[in-house]
Amino acid sequence: MPHILHFAAQPSTTPDASSRKLLVLDLNGTLLVRGPRQRASRFGSQTARLRSVHPRPYILALREYLFTAETREWLDTMVWSSAQPHSVQDMVNSVFGADSDALVAVWDRKSLGLSSAQYHQKTVTTKDLAKPWKFLSLGISPEDVDSDTEPSTPNSTHHSALTTLLLDDSPHKAAPQPYNHVCIPEYDSPRRKLDLDALVVERIRRETELWSQPEYRRRRPGDKQADTEPLDPTLLAVVGILDEIKRQSNVAGPSAASPLPSNQSKSPHEQPVESAKRRGKRRRSEVVTTADLGQTPAAVDEDDAAGNDAYTTSGLATAATSEMKLESSSLWFEDPPTVAYWVARGRRALDELGIASEHGLVTSLTIFLHAQVYAQNLSTADIDVVTERLAQGATQSWEYGTRAEVLLELNASSYSVFSPTPLPPPQQIPSNLTSALSDVIGIAQMIVANRSTSNGNITGPQPLVNGNATGDPASIGVAVLLANWTGQSTADGLDYAGAARDQLEFLLSNVSRTHDGAISQRIEQVQLWSDFVYMAPPFFAYYGVLTGNQSLVQEAYHQVSLYRKYLRDPKANNIWKHIQLGLYGTDNGHWSTGNGWAAAGMLRVLSTIKQSQFSSSMESQQQDLADWVQEIHDGMYPNLDPSGLFHNYADNSSTFTDASSTALLASTVYRLSLAWGVHKYIPLAELSRKALSAPAGSAVNISAAGTGTVSVPSSTATSTASAPSASSTATGTPGLLHFTSDGWLTPVVDPYSYADQGQDSPESEAFVIAMQAAWRDWVADGAVGANGAVSPLARISWTWVVIDVMVVTFLSC
């Protein structure tokens, strides 16, 4: 076969009518995004292993374009995915439906020529187009070569580099034939969340003229495209590109990033604007070097991650990755005028064929559900104020650690352990996340730069911050590890690796333990606090994943197990006691925030294991952690107060109501839903979230109704009224029931005196951010469980009084 450069160098001419093209389609990340794997809980029924499929906007238009008679006269379309056969079939059925019969081939992971070990690992793969060029004409797929499979109907057309385009979101997938690659931006959960936001906001604006705040305008982190398209327009641009190649005899070009090679001959009026040639920087190939940490490819569940495109291109090191690393170049979709050109071209091509440019993203029911969950929500401006108060108030080690974690979840979710992408994360920070990660890296820099002074200039094992609580400084450990992983020491000269190692050795070697190995939370005596579970075990787990040390990950699980053994109270429906052991300072009460800390810490460990190379070998540990979180939920949520808040001590109604623990526990309900498919307490978490987001002047009352209805406020008014204004200003939140005028959550427990009510609590601000980030991710995944029921279920009624001439009443529906 002639070298690919031979084809790329050939000029393109207008073809005759018999010239056919071949379009090779990727699935996950290109045409759709898949939801997280749903696992069975010991508390619930078995869940199907197939994951939810969420098509990209305008997939209906692309589908109709591909399979209309006019297009099929010149275009053959096939699917080639690195996912496993059952997953590929499910995705093909979801995206193409009855039109799947018109595909000339559907190839899955078996076609990639992987060894048995590679097939079940998160292996970086490529798609060699020489295979379809060879096998399509024979009517077989590559895995059929050594089998007795009967050939299907042969394809009489012999395709080559002159006629083939690979549509894939992964740059390195096209390494063998980069000149035949149309790279498009990955469609992932954050992008889908933005699309759903746009649909909901448009619906609400159109029907109720509410929510006109500027923060709801279309935004894509890192995307320079102007707000000319409310939804992701990539597939419209693809139609435009296809409309161009049908006129060309040679589709191969000099750049994997270019939608049209420079050797295409076009008339001046069809040439994209000049700025298309200034394409910015190419997305760095997702090659992660882990040799220094002893990282190895991860074995995964045969029915799950292996073969999911997002996992397969995760960047875990393999012997081949160094050869596939792409040189820095450009991507066409980073240039707004170029995108606008191809989108317009695509719309014109659809119009010419009489095809409607329908996004087909969600059904009216899904629109309704998303409008439901958005109906009472903190705005971007509210969260900005809360984030600022957290930055101002955090001064203690656990406050720094918690702040770092929730900022990752909110602003750089791909670097959070709750991201659906595999761990470790990319070592090179993408340019669009530099700003988002700056505060997290800044916390690590400050702590590491000052730790010697904090610890009296000692050497050897030592905490990141000196203090009497052994576990609290470890909460900053993930930020320090992340700073080291992303190479910050090269820029500032700080020894992040040494600081993390000293913190680890301090906990493992210097701190006292119980007789069975539970690490004490206190220096002065062996004592166990529920808070510890959020502080130290997630640090152990993350350290173990980055260094390939499964023993450390197991230690994280072991510490959680031991703490549960001591703190769980079977006499109180299995919720946890706050403090046990020690000669003084014990607390046998069921502190709500302590139960929140424990549940949140267990979820961090669970998610770290689930997204790591140890996932398949630690299935039972993951199941335990998920069950133990639900165990806390089962004990806590029956104690929810009619205000929608928990009391400071969950089962003691004489203690004050506490918004702080309420926000933290709600965040764990959303996270458990996402990580493990347990949606039992979503309705109550939603009620709590809406209570915390209620407008000033609201009277919130939750009572047992048993109706199976999660009510959403609807408005009626005694006189004509404009929509309520935004609740936040640049410096405060004067329009919210549970926030002070300057943005502090209220009422809250005193973070430095757990039995007392306090004010201006930094950790409570962090819990609000954790709740908001978890809720956002849950919405992006489809708001599963939003219409669920628990028994007894609560109905919520609101009364919003506007002090002036008018009274507006919100009634439960």
Short mmCIF file of C-alpha atoms in Angstrom, two decimals, residues 9 123 164 176 311 480 582 633 679 766:
data_model
loop_
_atom_site.label_atom_id
_atom_site.label_comp_id
_atom_site.label_asym_id
_atom_site.label_seq_id
_atom_site.Cartn_x
_atom_site.Cartn_y
_atom_site.Cartn_z
CA ALA A 9 0.31 15.16 -1.25
CA THR A 123 -5.29 0.46 27.18
CA THR A 164 -11.83 8.08 4.08
CA PRO A 176 -1.53 5.65 11.89
CA TYR A 311 -11.48 4.98 29.47
CA VAL A 480 -0.12 18.80 47.67
CA GLY A 582 -9.80 8.53 75.38
CA HIS A 633 -28.35 8.05 55.03
CA HIS A 679 -31.19 7.28 44.41
CA ALA A 766 -17.36 24.65 51.72
#
